[in-house]
């Protein structure tokens, strides 16, 4: 029996993807596989950055142009920095005043 040690990516649909090339002795086709997971193991999900299509970029540009034409969000968000601090629930430390 041969042993293969590799990292796999587990998708939301339950499928597995090997993250390293297959060794020469492993032939294409179906096989029975025993997968053992160490106790306390957690998945280390890699962040996948989605790529924007030209259509998406055009829609974004159009939306921003429309927002500029309306005069922006000054009437909704008069102080953007304060709004960001409030949204993040920042705590102002005594030495930052």
Coordinates of C-alpha atoms in Angstrom, one line a residue, residues 51-63:
X51 CA -12.2 39.3 -10.0
X52 CA -14.5 42.0 -11.5
X53 CA -15.8 41.6 -15.0
X54 CA -15.8 44.5 -17.4
X55 CA -19.6 44.7 -17.0
X56 CA -19.3 44.9 -13.2
X57 CA -16.7 47.7 -13.5
X58 CA -18.9 49.6 -16.0
X59 CA -21.8 49.4 -13.5
X60 CA -19.7 50.6 -10.7
X61 CA -18.4 53.5 -12.7
X62 CA -22.0 54.4 -13.7
X63 CA -23.2 54.3 -10.1

